[in-house]
Amino acid sequence: MKKQLLKNLCTVLIAWFMALLLLPQLAQAQEKEAYVVKSSDKKTLTFYYDDQKSSRTGSNVWGIEETKKEFSLTYPVWSGTWMAPEPIVTTAIFDASFKDFRPQNTDFWFIHFTNLEEIKGLENLNTSEVSSMYAMFRKCEKLTQLDLSGFNTEKVQNMQHMFADCSSLTSLDLSNFKTDNVKYIDYMFSNCNSLTTIYCNNTWTCSNSQDMFENCTNLQGAVKYDASKVDVSMANPETGYFTKKESTGVATATLNGDASIQAIYSIDGRRLNELQSGLNIVRMSNGTTQKILRK
């Protein structure tokens, strides 16, 4: 009887000891983590924040903090680099789970994605803790529009080269961007030569803004682009290159009877040859913007 009790006690103690050893591993396995999955065909990049990393499949699965080097610069392992493109990815997706993650840095996240055409789920990218967005979308040559109106930029200090060389970009919605803490904004829109509209309701200030709007030759907000005025002094919707976005989501202005139409755009920023059925955004010769509904 005593031997049996002793045997049972030993069994319980061993089980208890094993549980103590395994619990930390189980807890660790169930912790949420941020990571990136490249699909098997290498065309889609998906960002997750959950406890399913070990079960995800694709050509690659990377932790959000994994990096690579090119010369002295450090890049996310999934991105292109200053010199080398990421030529295959066409779509990036921020999964709904990612909204619970708080990155502190988004430098180079999509740099040199030469075939990237669409980024889905940007509302799931919480930027409230981000301090730097350096070259985040630089040289995304096939992106035509970006709606970043949900970005919180209150803690951002660096936006240098953020959209530089996005040569197909026509429309940017930065309507809620604030730059109170930004120290560097140089070359932010440099060589965005297809860009026609930047929606932003705020006036930006920054001490370092060299060539911020360099070669944005098709850009027009309150005024037309002037190659001699390319710094942060033009980053406002009253006398600069920004266009105000009202609660309807459409820029509005008062039509001057003597003004003539200079350019016509669809509501998603595409330039049109003539007024189309529905709502049109029209640039007038007096520098104002008018919305015109054609039946």
PDB file of C-alpha atoms in Angstrom:
ATOM      1  CA  MET A   1       0.000   0.000   0.000  1.00  0.00           C
ATOM      2  CA  LYS A   2       2.773   2.381   0.978  1.00  0.00           C
ATOM      3  CA  LYS A   3       4.700   1.491  -2.161  1.00  0.00           C
ATOM      4  CA  GLN A   4       1.653   2.276  -4.287  1.00  0.00           C
ATOM      5  CA  LEU A   5       1.138   5.632  -2.563  1.00  0.00           C
ATOM      6  CA  LEU A   6       4.794   6.464  -3.024  1.00  0.00           C
ATOM      7  CA  LYS A   7       4.572   5.496  -6.681  1.00  0.00           C
ATOM      8  CA  ASN A   8       1.503   7.693  -7.191  1.00  0.00           C
ATOM      9  CA  LEU A   9       3.190  10.588  -5.415  1.00  0.00           C
ATOM     10  CA  CYS A  10       6.259  10.273  -7.624  1.00  0.00           C
ATOM     11  CA  THR A  11       4.056  10.249 -10.717  1.00  0.00           C
ATOM     12  CA  VAL A  12       2.287  13.426  -9.585  1.00  0.00           C
ATOM     13  CA  LEU A  13       5.582  15.158  -8.774  1.00  0.00           C
ATOM     14  CA  ILE A  14       7.070  14.244 -12.142  1.00  0.00           C
ATOM     15  CA  ALA A  15       3.959  15.487 -13.958  1.00  0.00           C
ATOM     16  CA  TRP A  16       4.032  18.714 -11.954  1.00  0.00           C
ATOM     17  CA  PHE A  17       7.728  19.205 -12.704  1.00  0.00           C
ATOM     18  CA  MET A  18       7.199  18.607 -16.420  1.00  0.00           C
ATOM     19  CA  ALA A  19       4.323  21.075 -16.437  1.00  0.00           C
ATOM     20  CA  LEU A  20       6.564  23.716 -14.897  1.00  0.00           C
ATOM     21  CA  LEU A  21       9.094  23.139 -17.651  1.00  0.00           C
ATOM     22  CA  LEU A  22       6.542  23.227 -20.458  1.00  0.00           C
ATOM     23  CA  LEU A  23       4.359  26.127 -19.330  1.00  0.00           C
ATOM     24  CA  PRO A  24       6.808  28.890 -20.349  1.00  0.00           C
ATOM     25  CA  GLN A  25       7.219  27.283 -23.773  1.00  0.00           C
ATOM     26  CA  LEU A  26       3.466  26.971 -24.234  1.00  0.00           C
ATOM     27  CA  ALA A  27       2.936  30.548 -23.128  1.00  0.00           C
ATOM     28  CA  GLN A  28       5.632  31.738 -25.503  1.00  0.00           C
ATOM     29  CA  ALA A  29       4.106  29.761 -28.373  1.00  0.00           C
ATOM     30  CA  GLN A  30       0.770  31.459 -27.799  1.00  0.00           C
ATOM     31  CA  GLU A  31       2.114  35.019 -27.622  1.00  0.00           C
ATOM     32  CA  LYS A  32       1.142  37.359 -30.414  1.00  0.00           C
ATOM     33  CA  GLU A  33       3.899  38.528 -32.703  1.00  0.00           C
ATOM     34  CA  ALA A  34       4.133  40.749 -35.750  1.00  0.00           C
ATOM     35  CA  TYR A  35       5.399  39.097 -38.911  1.00  0.00           C
ATOM     36  CA  VAL A  36       5.287  39.235 -42.698  1.00  0.00           C
ATOM     37  CA  VAL A  37       4.380  36.433 -45.112  1.00  0.00           C
ATOM     38  CA  LYS A  38       5.285  36.371 -48.789  1.00  0.00           C
ATOM     39  CA  SER A  39       2.917  34.162 -50.773  1.00  0.00           C
ATOM     40  CA  SER A  40       4.080  31.056 -52.605  1.00  0.00           C
ATOM     41  CA  ASP A  41       3.968  32.878 -55.943  1.00  0.00           C
ATOM     42  CA  LYS A  42       5.905  35.764 -54.324  1.00  0.00           C
ATOM     43  CA  LYS A  43       3.357  38.335 -55.533  1.00  0.00           C
ATOM     44  CA  THR A  44       1.601  39.123 -52.243  1.00  0.00           C
ATOM     45  CA  LEU A  45       3.015  40.387 -48.971  1.00  0.00           C
ATOM     46  CA  THR A  46       0.751  40.100 -45.898  1.00  0.00           C
ATOM     47  CA  PHE A  47       1.352  41.647 -42.476  1.00  0.00           C
ATOM     48  CA  TYR A  48      -0.035  39.818 -39.415  1.00  0.00           C
ATOM     49  CA  TYR A  49      -0.043  40.246 -35.653  1.00  0.00           C
ATOM     50  CA  ASP A  50      -1.241  37.034 -34.025  1.00  0.00           C
ATOM     51  CA  ASP A  51      -0.072  33.694 -32.626  1.00  0.00           C
ATOM     52  CA  GLN A  52      -0.298  31.797 -35.915  1.00  0.00           C
ATOM     53  CA  LYS A  53       3.163  32.440 -37.348  1.00  0.00           C
ATOM     54  CA  SER A  54       4.308  28.827 -37.051  1.00  0.00           C
ATOM     55  CA  SER A  55       1.342  27.617 -39.101  1.00  0.00           C
ATOM     56  CA  ARG A  56       1.626  30.160 -41.916  1.00  0.00           C
ATOM     57  CA  THR A  57       2.862  28.964 -45.281  1.00  0.00           C
ATOM     58  CA  GLY A  58       4.379  30.802 -48.215  1.00  0.00           C
ATOM     59  CA  SER A  59       7.714  31.326 -49.860  1.00  0.00           C
ATOM     60  CA  ASN A  60       8.943  33.268 -46.809  1.00  0.00           C
ATOM     61  CA  VAL A  61       7.786  34.094 -43.281  1.00  0.00           C
ATOM     62  CA  TRP A  62       9.722  36.841 -41.482  1.00  0.00           C
ATOM     63  CA  GLY A  63       9.527  38.480 -38.092  1.00  0.00           C
ATOM     64  CA  ILE A  64       8.751  42.183 -38.294  1.00  0.00           C
ATOM     65  CA  GLU A  65      12.144  43.035 -36.781  1.00  0.00           C
ATOM     66  CA  GLU A  66      14.239  40.957 -39.205  1.00  0.00           C
ATOM     67  CA  THR A  67      16.620  43.096 -41.258  1.00  0.00           C
ATOM     68  CA  LYS A  68      19.287  43.068 -43.944  1.00  0.00           C
ATOM     69  CA  LYS A  69      22.120  45.444 -44.800  1.00  0.00           C
ATOM     70  CA  GLU A  70      23.186  47.316 -47.893  1.00  0.00           C
ATOM     71  CA  PHE A  71      26.356  49.262 -47.277  1.00  0.00           C
ATOM     72  CA  SER A  72      25.707  51.212 -44.065  1.00  0.00           C
ATOM     73  CA  LEU A  73      21.905  51.141 -44.296  1.00  0.00           C
ATOM     74  CA  THR A  74      19.606  48.662 -42.578  1.00  0.00           C
ATOM     75  CA  TYR A  75      16.402  47.545 -44.305  1.00  0.00           C
ATOM     76  CA  PRO A  76      13.477  45.259 -43.470  1.00  0.00           C
ATOM     77  CA  VAL A  77      14.314  41.814 -44.798  1.00  0.00           C
ATOM     78  CA  TRP A  78      11.233  41.790 -47.060  1.00  0.00           C
ATOM     79  CA  SER A  79      11.876  45.141 -48.765  1.00  0.00           C
ATOM     80  CA  GLY A  80      13.923  46.330 -51.683  1.00  0.00           C
ATOM     81  CA  THR A  81      16.939  48.518 -50.996  1.00  0.00           C
ATOM     82  CA  TRP A  82      18.237  51.834 -52.262  1.00  0.00           C
ATOM     83  CA  MET A  83      20.065  50.031 -55.070  1.00  0.00           C
ATOM     84  CA  ALA A  84      18.205  46.724 -55.512  1.00  0.00           C
ATOM     85  CA  PRO A  85      14.479  46.485 -56.318  1.00  0.00           C
ATOM     86  CA  GLU A  86      11.814  44.103 -55.075  1.00  0.00           C
ATOM     87  CA  PRO A  87      10.469  43.345 -58.582  1.00  0.00           C
ATOM     88  CA  ILE A  88       7.800  40.676 -58.024  1.00  0.00           C
ATOM     89  CA  VAL A  89       5.367  41.762 -55.285  1.00  0.00           C
ATOM     90  CA  THR A  90       2.227  43.383 -56.740  1.00  0.00           C
ATOM     91  CA  THR A  91       0.007  43.523 -53.639  1.00  0.00           C
ATOM     92  CA  ALA A  92       0.606  44.239 -49.965  1.00  0.00           C
ATOM     93  CA  ILE A  93      -2.046  43.509 -47.343  1.00  0.00           C
ATOM     94  CA  PHE A  94      -2.333  44.588 -43.724  1.00  0.00           C
ATOM     95  CA  ASP A  95      -4.453  41.900 -42.108  1.00  0.00           C
ATOM     96  CA  ALA A  96      -7.100  43.001 -39.584  1.00  0.00           C
ATOM     97  CA  SER A  97      -4.994  41.445 -36.818  1.00  0.00           C
ATOM     98  CA  PHE A  98      -2.219  43.960 -37.507  1.00  0.00           C
ATOM     99  CA  LYS A  99      -4.264  46.857 -36.126  1.00  0.00           C
ATOM    100  CA  ASP A 100      -3.282  45.772 -32.604  1.00  0.00           C
ATOM    101  CA  PHE A 101       0.432  46.124 -33.344  1.00  0.00           C
ATOM    102  CA  ARG A 102       2.240  49.421 -32.724  1.00  0.00           C
ATOM    103  CA  PRO A 103       5.381  49.734 -34.876  1.00  0.00           C
ATOM    104  CA  GLN A 104       7.821  52.438 -33.863  1.00  0.00           C
ATOM    105  CA  ASN A 105       9.583  52.702 -37.197  1.00  0.00           C
ATOM    106  CA  THR A 106       8.433  52.160 -40.795  1.00  0.00           C
ATOM    107  CA  ASP A 107      11.638  53.181 -42.577  1.00  0.00           C
ATOM    108  CA  PHE A 108      12.029  51.502 -45.994  1.00  0.00           C
ATOM    109  CA  TRP A 109       8.983  49.247 -45.534  1.00  0.00           C
ATOM    110  CA  PHE A 110       8.090  49.437 -49.239  1.00  0.00           C
ATOM    111  CA  ILE A 111      11.181  50.983 -50.782  1.00  0.00           C
ATOM    112  CA  HIS A 112      11.886  50.079 -54.404  1.00  0.00           C
ATOM    113  CA  PHE A 113       8.834  47.836 -54.864  1.00  0.00           C
ATOM    114  CA  THR A 114       8.849  48.378 -58.606  1.00  0.00           C
ATOM    115  CA  ASN A 115       5.708  46.313 -59.361  1.00  0.00           C
ATOM    116  CA  LEU A 116       3.614  47.103 -56.294  1.00  0.00           C
ATOM    117  CA  GLU A 117       0.182  48.217 -57.532  1.00  0.00           C
ATOM    118  CA  GLU A 118      -1.977  48.136 -54.418  1.00  0.00           C
ATOM    119  CA  ILE A 119      -1.745  48.239 -50.633  1.00  0.00           C
ATOM    120  CA  LYS A 120      -4.864  46.895 -48.932  1.00  0.00           C
ATOM    121  CA  GLY A 121      -5.940  47.351 -45.322  1.00  0.00           C
ATOM    122  CA  LEU A 122      -3.936  50.494 -44.595  1.00  0.00           C
ATOM    123  CA  GLU A 123      -6.549  51.285 -41.950  1.00  0.00           C
ATOM    124  CA  ASN A 124      -5.024  48.361 -40.025  1.00  0.00           C
ATOM    125  CA  LEU A 125      -1.603  50.012 -39.852  1.00  0.00           C
ATOM    126  CA  ASN A 126      -1.542  51.933 -36.574  1.00  0.00           C
ATOM    127  CA  THR A 127       1.167  54.597 -36.775  1.00  0.00           C
ATOM    128  CA  SER A 128       0.491  56.316 -33.449  1.00  0.00           C
ATOM    129  CA  GLU A 129       3.905  55.273 -32.073  1.00  0.00           C
ATOM    130  CA  VAL A 130       5.942  55.661 -35.268  1.00  0.00           C
ATOM    131  CA  SER A 131       8.833  58.125 -35.034  1.00  0.00           C
ATOM    132  CA  SER A 132      10.290  57.701 -38.532  1.00  0.00           C
ATOM    133  CA  MET A 133       8.829  57.017 -41.987  1.00  0.00           C
ATOM    134  CA  TYR A 134      12.041  57.545 -43.918  1.00  0.00           C
ATOM    135  CA  ALA A 135      11.709  56.445 -47.589  1.00  0.00           C
ATOM    136  CA  MET A 136       8.704  54.314 -46.640  1.00  0.00           C
ATOM    137  CA  PHE A 137       7.238  54.221 -50.175  1.00  0.00           C
ATOM    138  CA  ARG A 138      10.225  55.482 -52.167  1.00  0.00           C
ATOM    139  CA  LYS A 139      10.377  54.285 -55.772  1.00  0.00           C
ATOM    140  CA  CYS A 140       7.045  52.446 -55.763  1.00  0.00           C
ATOM    141  CA  GLU A 141       6.856  53.053 -59.480  1.00  0.00           C
ATOM    142  CA  LYS A 142       3.435  51.498 -60.169  1.00  0.00           C
ATOM    143  CA  LEU A 143       1.402  52.856 -57.277  1.00  0.00           C
ATOM    144  CA  THR A 144      -1.108  55.366 -58.655  1.00  0.00           C
ATOM    145  CA  GLN A 145      -2.804  56.493 -55.456  1.00  0.00           C
ATOM    146  CA  LEU A 146      -2.511  56.167 -51.701  1.00  0.00           C
ATOM    147  CA  ASP A 147      -5.064  56.976 -49.025  1.00  0.00           C
ATOM    148  CA  LEU A 148      -3.109  57.584 -45.824  1.00  0.00           C
ATOM    149  CA  SER A 149      -5.802  59.739 -44.236  1.00  0.00           C
ATOM    150  CA  GLY A 150      -5.889  57.335 -41.291  1.00  0.00           C
ATOM    151  CA  PHE A 151      -2.205  57.781 -40.465  1.00  0.00           C
ATOM    152  CA  ASN A 152      -1.392  59.307 -37.090  1.00  0.00           C
ATOM    153  CA  THR A 153       1.850  61.260 -37.553  1.00  0.00           C
ATOM    154  CA  GLU A 154       1.956  63.120 -34.256  1.00  0.00           C
ATOM    155  CA  LYS A 155       5.181  61.402 -33.138  1.00  0.00           C
ATOM    156  CA  VAL A 156       6.912  61.249 -36.517  1.00  0.00           C
ATOM    157  CA  GLN A 157      10.225  63.114 -36.756  1.00  0.00           C
ATOM    158  CA  ASN A 158      11.501  62.009 -40.160  1.00  0.00           C
ATOM    159  CA  MET A 159       9.587  61.915 -43.475  1.00  0.00           C
ATOM    160  CA  GLN A 160      12.536  62.340 -45.834  1.00  0.00           C
ATOM    161  CA  HIS A 161      12.102  60.659 -49.245  1.00  0.00           C
ATOM    162  CA  MET A 162       8.796  59.171 -48.083  1.00  0.00           C
ATOM    163  CA  PHE A 163       7.202  59.190 -51.576  1.00  0.00           C
ATOM    164  CA  ALA A 164      10.228  60.142 -53.678  1.00  0.00           C
ATOM    165  CA  ASP A 165      10.392  58.695 -57.201  1.00  0.00           C
ATOM    166  CA  CYS A 166       6.831  57.322 -57.105  1.00  0.00           C
ATOM    167  CA  SER A 167       6.576  58.239 -60.762  1.00  0.00           C
ATOM    168  CA  SER A 168       3.023  56.928 -61.382  1.00  0.00           C
ATOM    169  CA  LEU A 169       1.448  58.373 -58.260  1.00  0.00           C
ATOM    170  CA  THR A 170      -1.358  60.786 -59.170  1.00  0.00           C
ATOM    171  CA  SER A 171      -3.241  61.255 -55.906  1.00  0.00           C
ATOM    172  CA  LEU A 172      -2.244  61.272 -52.241  1.00  0.00           C
ATOM    173  CA  ASP A 173      -4.639  61.620 -49.329  1.00  0.00           C
ATOM    174  CA  LEU A 174      -2.667  62.967 -46.374  1.00  0.00           C
ATOM    175  CA  SER A 175      -5.642  64.932 -45.097  1.00  0.00           C
ATOM    176  CA  ASN A 176      -4.877  64.352 -41.416  1.00  0.00           C
ATOM    177  CA  PHE A 177      -1.076  64.490 -41.500  1.00  0.00           C
ATOM    178  CA  LYS A 178       0.517  66.717 -38.871  1.00  0.00           C
ATOM    179  CA  THR A 179       4.166  67.726 -38.794  1.00  0.00           C
ATOM    180  CA  ASP A 180       4.485  69.423 -35.421  1.00  0.00           C
ATOM    181  CA  ASN A 181       7.362  67.132 -34.424  1.00  0.00           C
ATOM    182  CA  VAL A 182       8.862  66.480 -37.862  1.00  0.00           C
ATOM    183  CA  LYS A 183      12.490  67.597 -38.168  1.00  0.00           C
ATOM    184  CA  TYR A 184      13.306  66.306 -41.650  1.00  0.00           C
ATOM    185  CA  ILE A 185      11.017  66.433 -44.661  1.00  0.00           C
ATOM    186  CA  ASP A 186      13.557  66.853 -47.477  1.00  0.00           C
ATOM    187  CA  TYR A 187      12.730  65.270 -50.864  1.00  0.00           C
ATOM    188  CA  MET A 188       9.431  63.933 -49.537  1.00  0.00           C
ATOM    189  CA  PHE A 189       7.637  64.155 -52.919  1.00  0.00           C
ATOM    190  CA  SER A 190      10.710  64.523 -55.114  1.00  0.00           C
ATOM    191  CA  ASN A 191      10.250  63.328 -58.716  1.00  0.00           C
ATOM    192  CA  CYS A 192       6.568  62.497 -58.295  1.00  0.00           C
ATOM    193  CA  ASN A 193       6.055  63.954 -61.749  1.00  0.00           C
ATOM    194  CA  SER A 194       2.580  62.428 -62.278  1.00  0.00           C
ATOM    195  CA  LEU A 195       1.244  63.697 -58.970  1.00  0.00           C
ATOM    196  CA  THR A 196      -1.673  66.081 -59.455  1.00  0.00           C
ATOM    197  CA  THR A 197      -3.339  66.222 -56.043  1.00  0.00           C
ATOM    198  CA  ILE A 198      -2.229  66.096 -52.419  1.00  0.00           C
ATOM    199  CA  TYR A 199      -5.193  66.263 -50.080  1.00  0.00           C
ATOM    200  CA  CYS A 200      -4.214  67.810 -46.767  1.00  0.00           C
ATOM    201  CA  ASN A 201      -6.110  70.169 -44.491  1.00  0.00           C
ATOM    202  CA  ASN A 202      -3.136  71.299 -42.425  1.00  0.00           C
ATOM    203  CA  THR A 203      -0.284  73.752 -42.869  1.00  0.00           C
ATOM    204  CA  TRP A 204       3.061  72.056 -42.384  1.00  0.00           C
ATOM    205  CA  THR A 205       6.189  73.491 -40.827  1.00  0.00           C
ATOM    206  CA  CYS A 206       9.676  72.008 -40.750  1.00  0.00           C
ATOM    207  CA  SER A 207      13.193  73.411 -40.567  1.00  0.00           C
ATOM    208  CA  ASN A 208      14.633  70.928 -43.096  1.00  0.00           C
ATOM    209  CA  SER A 209      12.631  70.701 -46.328  1.00  0.00           C
ATOM    210  CA  GLN A 210      15.134  70.855 -49.185  1.00  0.00           C
ATOM    211  CA  ASP A 211      13.562  70.029 -52.578  1.00  0.00           C
ATOM    212  CA  MET A 212      10.448  68.688 -50.892  1.00  0.00           C
ATOM    213  CA  PHE A 213       8.378  69.163 -54.083  1.00  0.00           C
ATOM    214  CA  GLU A 214      11.222  68.848 -56.596  1.00  0.00           C
ATOM    215  CA  ASN A 215       9.994  67.970 -60.104  1.00  0.00           C
ATOM    216  CA  CYS A 216       6.317  67.637 -59.117  1.00  0.00           C
ATOM    217  CA  THR A 217       5.517  69.343 -62.391  1.00  0.00           C
ATOM    218  CA  ASN A 218       1.820  68.376 -62.600  1.00  0.00           C
ATOM    219  CA  LEU A 219       0.963  69.214 -59.013  1.00  0.00           C
ATOM    220  CA  GLN A 220      -1.647  71.845 -58.280  1.00  0.00           C
ATOM    221  CA  GLY A 221      -3.444  72.766 -55.103  1.00  0.00           C
ATOM    222  CA  ALA A 222      -4.389  76.300 -54.203  1.00  0.00           C
ATOM    223  CA  VAL A 223      -1.806  77.347 -56.807  1.00  0.00           C
ATOM    224  CA  LYS A 224      -0.020  75.736 -59.724  1.00  0.00           C
ATOM    225  CA  TYR A 225       3.391  74.171 -59.329  1.00  0.00           C
ATOM    226  CA  ASP A 226       6.312  76.575 -59.532  1.00  0.00           C
ATOM    227  CA  ALA A 227       9.752  74.986 -59.912  1.00  0.00           C
ATOM    228  CA  SER A 228      11.299  77.832 -57.929  1.00  0.00           C
ATOM    229  CA  LYS A 229       9.121  77.072 -54.898  1.00  0.00           C
ATOM    230  CA  VAL A 230       9.729  73.538 -53.699  1.00  0.00           C
ATOM    231  CA  ASP A 231      10.136  73.717 -49.921  1.00  0.00           C
ATOM    232  CA  VAL A 232       7.742  73.455 -46.982  1.00  0.00           C
ATOM    233  CA  SER A 233       6.449  76.985 -47.515  1.00  0.00           C
ATOM    234  CA  MET A 234       4.215  75.458 -50.220  1.00  0.00           C
ATOM    235  CA  ALA A 235       2.900  72.709 -47.933  1.00  0.00           C
ATOM    236  CA  ASN A 236      -0.448  74.289 -47.146  1.00  0.00           C
ATOM    237  CA  PRO A 237      -3.960  74.355 -48.666  1.00  0.00           C
ATOM    238  CA  GLU A 238      -4.382  78.135 -48.733  1.00  0.00           C
ATOM    239  CA  THR A 239      -1.462  79.410 -50.818  1.00  0.00           C
ATOM    240  CA  GLY A 240       0.439  76.213 -51.577  1.00  0.00           C
ATOM    241  CA  TYR A 241       0.208  72.864 -53.339  1.00  0.00           C
ATOM    242  CA  PHE A 242      -2.228  71.123 -50.993  1.00  0.00           C
ATOM    243  CA  THR A 243      -5.945  70.665 -51.659  1.00  0.00           C
ATOM    244  CA  LYS A 244      -8.400  70.805 -48.791  1.00  0.00           C
ATOM    245  CA  LYS A 245     -10.604  67.789 -48.293  1.00  0.00           C
ATOM    246  CA  GLU A 246     -14.041  68.511 -46.916  1.00  0.00           C
ATOM    247  CA  SER A 247     -16.185  66.068 -44.942  1.00  0.00           C
ATOM    248  CA  THR A 248     -17.745  64.903 -48.217  1.00  0.00           C
ATOM    249  CA  GLY A 249     -14.301  63.736 -49.308  1.00  0.00           C
ATOM    250  CA  VAL A 250     -14.285  66.179 -52.240  1.00  0.00           C
ATOM    251  CA  ALA A 251     -12.300  69.382 -52.549  1.00  0.00           C
ATOM    252  CA  THR A 252     -14.438  72.466 -52.995  1.00  0.00           C
ATOM    253  CA  ALA A 253     -13.872  76.028 -54.150  1.00  0.00           C
ATOM    254  CA  THR A 254     -15.828  79.026 -55.349  1.00  0.00           C
ATOM    255  CA  LEU A 255     -15.985  79.550 -59.096  1.00  0.00           C
ATOM    256  CA  ASN A 256     -14.942  82.923 -60.450  1.00  0.00           C
ATOM    257  CA  GLY A 257     -17.068  83.817 -63.460  1.00  0.00           C
ATOM    258  CA  ASP A 258     -14.015  84.999 -65.423  1.00  0.00           C
ATOM    259  CA  ALA A 259     -12.026  81.815 -64.806  1.00  0.00           C
ATOM    260  CA  SER A 260     -11.575  79.101 -67.410  1.00  0.00           C
ATOM    261  CA  ILE A 261     -11.046  75.374 -67.003  1.00  0.00           C
ATOM    262  CA  GLN A 262      -7.373  74.374 -66.959  1.00  0.00           C
ATOM    263  CA  ALA A 263      -7.561  70.691 -66.024  1.00  0.00           C
ATOM    264  CA  ILE A 264     -10.174  68.059 -65.199  1.00  0.00           C
ATOM    265  CA  TYR A 265      -9.755  65.113 -62.820  1.00  0.00           C
ATOM    266  CA  SER A 266     -11.844  62.195 -61.652  1.00  0.00           C
ATOM    267  CA  ILE A 267     -12.499  61.904 -57.923  1.00  0.00           C
ATOM    268  CA  ASP A 268      -9.671  59.357 -57.618  1.00  0.00           C
ATOM    269  CA  GLY A 269      -7.151  61.785 -59.113  1.00  0.00           C
ATOM    270  CA  ARG A 270      -7.001  60.592 -62.744  1.00  0.00           C
ATOM    271  CA  ARG A 271      -6.617  63.353 -65.295  1.00  0.00           C
ATOM    272  CA  LEU A 272      -9.446  63.496 -67.864  1.00  0.00           C
ATOM    273  CA  ASN A 273      -9.670  64.999 -71.331  1.00  0.00           C
ATOM    274  CA  GLU A 274     -13.210  66.276 -70.790  1.00  0.00           C
ATOM    275  CA  LEU A 275     -15.990  66.380 -68.230  1.00  0.00           C
ATOM    276  CA  GLN A 276     -17.421  62.927 -67.574  1.00  0.00           C
ATOM    277  CA  SER A 277     -20.812  61.864 -66.252  1.00  0.00           C
ATOM    278  CA  GLY A 278     -20.907  62.224 -62.495  1.00  0.00           C
ATOM    279  CA  LEU A 279     -18.618  64.269 -60.281  1.00  0.00           C
ATOM    280  CA  ASN A 280     -15.537  66.007 -61.721  1.00  0.00           C
ATOM    281  CA  ILE A 281     -12.761  67.911 -59.965  1.00  0.00           C
ATOM    282  CA  VAL A 282     -11.837  70.939 -62.059  1.00  0.00           C
ATOM    283  CA  ARG A 283      -8.797  73.212 -61.794  1.00  0.00           C
ATOM    284  CA  MET A 284      -9.569  76.775 -62.807  1.00  0.00           C
ATOM    285  CA  SER A 285      -7.286  79.397 -64.343  1.00  0.00           C
ATOM    286  CA  ASN A 286      -7.557  81.534 -61.209  1.00  0.00           C
ATOM    287  CA  GLY A 287      -5.957  78.786 -59.111  1.00  0.00           C
ATOM    288  CA  THR A 288      -9.156  77.542 -57.489  1.00  0.00           C
ATOM    289  CA  THR A 289     -10.664  74.063 -57.509  1.00  0.00           C
ATOM    290  CA  GLN A 290     -14.277  73.430 -58.451  1.00  0.00           C
ATOM    291  CA  LYS A 291     -16.463  70.342 -58.239  1.00  0.00           C
ATOM    292  CA  ILE A 292     -18.796  69.991 -61.204  1.00  0.00           C
ATOM    293  CA  LEU A 293     -21.567  67.426 -61.509  1.00  0.00           C
ATOM    294  CA  ARG A 294     -22.356  66.447 -65.076  1.00  0.00           C
ATOM    295  CA  LYS A 295     -25.587  64.518 -65.695  1.00  0.00           C
TER     296      LYS A 295
END
